[in-house]
Amino acid sequence: MDTFKLEQARSWILTAAAALEKNSALLCDLDAAIGDGDHGANMARGFSAVVKKMETNPPADIGALFKSVGMTLLSTVGGAAGPLYGGFFLELGKQTVGKQELDAAMLVSILEAGLADIKRRGKAELGDKTIVDALTPAIETMKGAGSDVAAATRAAAETARDAAVKTIPLLARKGRASYLGERSIGHQDPGATSTALLMESLAEVSAKA
Ligand code: ADP
Ligand code: MG
């Protein structure tokens, strides 16, 4: 696949919503170990609101779609991850105003802008045991994977999944898990795991084109 179209962007969000719903208990369990146990419920609730909004108000271009996702996540998901993912999608929307399709290089560059927004808001760096630890290597992989969107997103999804597992030995330095200090070691980060699910959904819908 050479371009990522509005239809795929829409499917990405629907597929992600289903994946987050399906994995809600897993994400809550991961969060219960090093946080307050609400990450899965937060994400499932937010994406369910996003899907409803998309159905009642179908966006005309990719920018409008991502903007609506961002606004809805900001208004429905509390905690740390809500504003971070909300800001991420708002940034994706800013980068894609009026667009009907994106090539692989553009997809990489909008994800980079989204990651930069997460780092600006959350002040997390690589290795702090957060969303950043899954998203950063996934985007790096995508960058080196060439111009085929399906192949690039598949490679990125695999990297994100491995990267989420690699958060297990890390000491949390940001968010609620950081209050545990050394006791955060030995547990997989819930936010890195939800990012891996988002990347997996992106790869799935890109493969279908
Ligand atoms: P809360 O911690 O407020 O209950 P969630 O449970 O929904 O929020 O989300 C927790 C996840 O948010 C963590 O697993 C981590 O990946 C992510 N997170 C927390 N703080 C930050 C931050 N400053 N930067 C990036 N990600 C963060
Ligand atoms: Mg939580």
PDB file of N, CA and C in Angstrom, residues 111-159:
ATOM      1  N   LEU A 111       3.444  11.128  13.140  1.00  0.00           N
ATOM      2  CA  LEU A 111       3.615  10.383  14.401  1.00  0.00           C
ATOM      3  C   LEU A 111       4.746  10.998  15.226  1.00  0.00           C
ATOM      4  N   GLU A 112       5.796  11.446  14.533  1.00  0.00           N
ATOM      5  CA  GLU A 112       6.904  12.120  15.244  1.00  0.00           C
ATOM      6  C   GLU A 112       6.421  13.394  15.927  1.00  0.00           C
ATOM      7  N   ALA A 113       5.561  14.141  15.232  1.00  0.00           N
ATOM      8  CA  ALA A 113       5.025  15.371  15.822  1.00  0.00           C
ATOM      9  C   ALA A 113       4.150  15.028  17.035  1.00  0.00           C
ATOM     10  N   GLY A 114       3.387  13.953  16.927  1.00  0.00           N
ATOM     11  CA  GLY A 114       2.555  13.514  18.049  1.00  0.00           C
ATOM     12  C   GLY A 114       3.400  13.104  19.243  1.00  0.00           C
ATOM     13  N   LEU A 115       4.470  12.365  18.976  1.00  0.00           N
ATOM     14  CA  LEU A 115       5.384  11.956  20.052  1.00  0.00           C
ATOM     15  C   LEU A 115       6.022  13.188  20.710  1.00  0.00           C
ATOM     16  N   ALA A 116       6.411  14.143  19.889  1.00  0.00           N
ATOM     17  CA  ALA A 116       7.015  15.368  20.435  1.00  0.00           C
ATOM     18  C   ALA A 116       6.030  16.066  21.371  1.00  0.00           C
ATOM     19  N   ASP A 117       4.749  16.048  21.018  1.00  0.00           N
ATOM     20  CA  ASP A 117       3.732  16.670  21.874  1.00  0.00           C
ATOM     21  C   ASP A 117       3.610  15.922  23.210  1.00  0.00           C
ATOM     22  N   ILE A 118       3.648  14.598  23.149  1.00  0.00           N
ATOM     23  CA  ILE A 118       3.585  13.792  24.381  1.00  0.00           C
ATOM     24  C   ILE A 118       4.776  14.121  25.288  1.00  0.00           C
ATOM     25  N   LYS A 119       5.955  14.247  24.675  1.00  0.00           N
ATOM     26  CA  LYS A 119       7.162  14.541  25.475  1.00  0.00           C
ATOM     27  C   LYS A 119       7.131  15.961  26.035  1.00  0.00           C
ATOM     28  N   ARG A 120       6.556  16.867  25.260  1.00  0.00           N
ATOM     29  CA  ARG A 120       6.461  18.255  25.712  1.00  0.00           C
ATOM     30  C   ARG A 120       5.501  18.356  26.902  1.00  0.00           C
ATOM     31  N   ARG A 121       4.362  17.674  26.772  1.00  0.00           N
ATOM     32  CA  ARG A 121       3.368  17.729  27.854  1.00  0.00           C
ATOM     33  C   ARG A 121       3.807  16.956  29.089  1.00  0.00           C
ATOM     34  N   GLY A 122       4.328  15.741  28.852  1.00  0.00           N
ATOM     35  CA  GLY A 122       4.577  14.818  29.967  1.00  0.00           C
ATOM     36  C   GLY A 122       5.994  14.841  30.500  1.00  0.00           C
ATOM     37  N   LYS A 123       6.909  15.457  29.729  1.00  0.00           N
ATOM     38  CA  LYS A 123       8.310  15.577  30.125  1.00  0.00           C
ATOM     39  C   LYS A 123       9.007  14.232  30.346  1.00  0.00           C
ATOM     40  N   ALA A 124       8.469  13.177  29.753  1.00  0.00           N
ATOM     41  CA  ALA A 124       9.134  11.879  29.885  1.00  0.00           C
ATOM     42  C   ALA A 124      10.174  11.718  28.779  1.00  0.00           C
ATOM     43  N   GLU A 125      11.260  11.064  29.131  1.00  0.00           N
ATOM     44  CA  GLU A 125      12.286  10.737  28.153  1.00  0.00           C
ATOM     45  C   GLU A 125      12.311   9.228  27.988  1.00  0.00           C
ATOM     46  N   LEU A 126      13.051   8.778  26.982  1.00  0.00           N
ATOM     47  CA  LEU A 126      13.195   7.351  26.729  1.00  0.00           C
ATOM     48  C   LEU A 126      13.757   6.675  27.981  1.00  0.00           C
ATOM     49  N   GLY A 127      13.152   5.564  28.385  1.00  0.00           N
ATOM     50  CA  GLY A 127      13.651   4.828  29.556  1.00  0.00           C
ATOM     51  C   GLY A 127      12.934   5.168  30.839  1.00  0.00           C
ATOM     52  N   ASP A 128      11.974   6.096  30.798  1.00  0.00           N
ATOM     53  CA  ASP A 128      11.236   6.476  32.015  1.00  0.00           C
ATOM     54  C   ASP A 128      10.047   5.547  32.294  1.00  0.00           C
ATOM     55  N   LYS A 129       9.872   4.522  31.442  1.00  0.00           N
ATOM     56  CA  LYS A 129       8.790   3.531  31.604  1.00  0.00           C
ATOM     57  C   LYS A 129       7.417   4.159  31.345  1.00  0.00           C
ATOM     58  N   THR A 130       7.252   4.681  30.136  1.00  0.00           N
ATOM     59  CA  THR A 130       5.974   5.314  29.753  1.00  0.00           C
ATOM     60  C   THR A 130       5.653   4.969  28.293  1.00  0.00           C
ATOM     61  N   ILE A 131       4.580   5.591  27.827  1.00  0.00           N
ATOM     62  CA  ILE A 131       4.171   5.566  26.416  1.00  0.00           C
ATOM     63  C   ILE A 131       5.358   5.837  25.482  1.00  0.00           C
ATOM     64  N   VAL A 132       6.209   6.776  25.892  1.00  0.00           N
ATOM     65  CA  VAL A 132       7.361   7.190  25.073  1.00  0.00           C
ATOM     66  C   VAL A 132       8.259   6.001  24.730  1.00  0.00           C
ATOM     67  N   ASP A 133       8.341   5.035  25.633  1.00  0.00           N
ATOM     68  CA  ASP A 133       9.230   3.888  25.415  1.00  0.00           C
ATOM     69  C   ASP A 133       8.723   2.937  24.340  1.00  0.00           C
ATOM     70  N   ALA A 134       7.446   2.949  24.054  1.00  0.00           N
ATOM     71  CA  ALA A 134       6.918   2.123  22.958  1.00  0.00           C
ATOM     72  C   ALA A 134       6.877   2.920  21.652  1.00  0.00           C
ATOM     73  N   LEU A 135       6.477   4.176  21.768  1.00  0.00           N
ATOM     74  CA  LEU A 135       6.264   4.988  20.564  1.00  0.00           C
ATOM     75  C   LEU A 135       7.581   5.365  19.870  1.00  0.00           C
ATOM     76  N   THR A 136       8.592   5.693  20.653  1.00  0.00           N
ATOM     77  CA  THR A 136       9.861   6.147  20.061  1.00  0.00           C
ATOM     78  C   THR A 136      10.486   5.075  19.150  1.00  0.00           C
ATOM     79  N   PRO A 137      10.719   3.859  19.654  1.00  0.00           N
ATOM     80  CA  PRO A 137      11.341   2.855  18.765  1.00  0.00           C
ATOM     81  C   PRO A 137      10.418   2.434  17.622  1.00  0.00           C
ATOM     82  N   ALA A 138       9.105   2.467  17.848  1.00  0.00           N
ATOM     83  CA  ALA A 138       8.170   2.093  16.771  1.00  0.00           C
ATOM     84  C   ALA A 138       8.308   3.059  15.595  1.00  0.00           C
ATOM     85  N   ILE A 139       8.392   4.350  15.904  1.00  0.00           N
ATOM     86  CA  ILE A 139       8.526   5.356  14.844  1.00  0.00           C
ATOM     87  C   ILE A 139       9.894   5.225  14.159  1.00  0.00           C
ATOM     88  N   GLU A 140      10.924   4.949  14.952  1.00  0.00           N
ATOM     89  CA  GLU A 140      12.269   4.753  14.377  1.00  0.00           C
ATOM     90  C   GLU A 140      12.258   3.592  13.386  1.00  0.00           C
ATOM     91  N   THR A 141      11.607   2.504  13.761  1.00  0.00           N
ATOM     92  CA  THR A 141      11.508   1.339  12.875  1.00  0.00           C
ATOM     93  C   THR A 141      10.782   1.704  11.589  1.00  0.00           C
ATOM     94  N   MET A 142       9.690   2.442  11.746  1.00  0.00           N
ATOM     95  CA  MET A 142       8.892   2.834  10.589  1.00  0.00           C
ATOM     96  C   MET A 142       9.700   3.685   9.621  1.00  0.00           C
ATOM     97  N   LYS A 143      10.517   4.551  10.188  1.00  0.00           N
ATOM     98  CA  LYS A 143      11.354   5.447   9.400  1.00  0.00           C
ATOM     99  C   LYS A 143      12.292   4.672   8.492  1.00  0.00           C
ATOM    100  N   GLY A 144      12.827   3.575   9.036  1.00  0.00           N
ATOM    101  CA  GLY A 144      13.797   2.796   8.267  1.00  0.00           C
ATOM    102  C   GLY A 144      13.157   1.719   7.409  1.00  0.00           C
ATOM    103  N   ALA A 145      11.826   1.655   7.399  1.00  0.00           N
ATOM    104  CA  ALA A 145      11.156   0.512   6.759  1.00  0.00           C
ATOM    105  C   ALA A 145      10.694   0.773   5.330  1.00  0.00           C
ATOM    106  N   GLY A 146      10.954   1.947   4.803  1.00  0.00           N
ATOM    107  CA  GLY A 146      10.628   2.192   3.390  1.00  0.00           C
ATOM    108  C   GLY A 146       9.253   2.775   3.160  1.00  0.00           C
ATOM    109  N   SER A 147       8.838   2.795   1.884  1.00  0.00           N
ATOM    110  CA  SER A 147       7.661   3.582   1.503  1.00  0.00           C
ATOM    111  C   SER A 147       6.366   2.775   1.435  1.00  0.00           C
ATOM    112  N   ASP A 148       6.451   1.470   1.701  1.00  0.00           N
ATOM    113  CA  ASP A 148       5.224   0.672   1.702  1.00  0.00           C
ATOM    114  C   ASP A 148       4.554   0.787   3.077  1.00  0.00           C
ATOM    115  N   VAL A 149       3.376   1.409   3.087  1.00  0.00           N
ATOM    116  CA  VAL A 149       2.730   1.708   4.372  1.00  0.00           C
ATOM    117  C   VAL A 149       2.416   0.428   5.154  1.00  0.00           C
ATOM    118  N   ALA A 150       1.956  -0.602   4.445  1.00  0.00           N
ATOM    119  CA  ALA A 150       1.604  -1.859   5.131  1.00  0.00           C
ATOM    120  C   ALA A 150       2.826  -2.477   5.794  1.00  0.00           C
ATOM    121  N   ALA A 151       3.943  -2.531   5.054  1.00  0.00           N
ATOM    122  CA  ALA A 151       5.166  -3.132   5.595  1.00  0.00           C
ATOM    123  C   ALA A 151       5.728  -2.287   6.735  1.00  0.00           C
ATOM    124  N   ALA A 152       5.714  -0.976   6.553  1.00  0.00           N
ATOM    125  CA  ALA A 152       6.296  -0.081   7.561  1.00  0.00           C
ATOM    126  C   ALA A 152       5.497  -0.123   8.866  1.00  0.00           C
ATOM    127  N   THR A 153       4.168  -0.127   8.749  1.00  0.00           N
ATOM    128  CA  THR A 153       3.355  -0.143   9.972  1.00  0.00           C
ATOM    129  C   THR A 153       3.415  -1.515  10.656  1.00  0.00           C
ATOM    130  N   ARG A 154       3.558  -2.580   9.861  1.00  0.00           N
ATOM    131  CA  ARG A 154       3.700  -3.923  10.454  1.00  0.00           C
ATOM    132  C   ARG A 154       4.999  -3.992  11.266  1.00  0.00           C
ATOM    133  N   ALA A 155       6.089  -3.488  10.678  1.00  0.00           N
ATOM    134  CA  ALA A 155       7.377  -3.494  11.379  1.00  0.00           C
ATOM    135  C   ALA A 155       7.285  -2.647  12.651  1.00  0.00           C
ATOM    136  N   ALA A 156       6.627  -1.513  12.544  1.00  0.00           N
ATOM    137  CA  ALA A 156       6.490  -0.613  13.704  1.00  0.00           C
ATOM    138  C   ALA A 156       5.677  -1.275  14.819  1.00  0.00           C
ATOM    139  N   ALA A 157       4.628  -1.997  14.435  1.00  0.00           N
ATOM    140  CA  ALA A 157       3.782  -2.660  15.440  1.00  0.00           C
ATOM    141  C   ALA A 157       4.581  -3.707  16.201  1.00  0.00           C
ATOM    142  N   GLU A 158       5.425  -4.439  15.456  1.00  0.00           N
ATOM    143  CA  GLU A 158       6.228  -5.458  16.126  1.00  0.00           C
ATOM    144  C   GLU A 158       7.232  -4.845  17.089  1.00  0.00           C
ATOM    145  N   THR A 159       7.847  -3.768  16.648  1.00  0.00           N
ATOM    146  CA  THR A 159       8.790  -3.068  17.523  1.00  0.00           C
ATOM    147  C   THR A 159       8.080  -2.554  18.778  1.00  0.00           C
TER     148      THR A 159
END
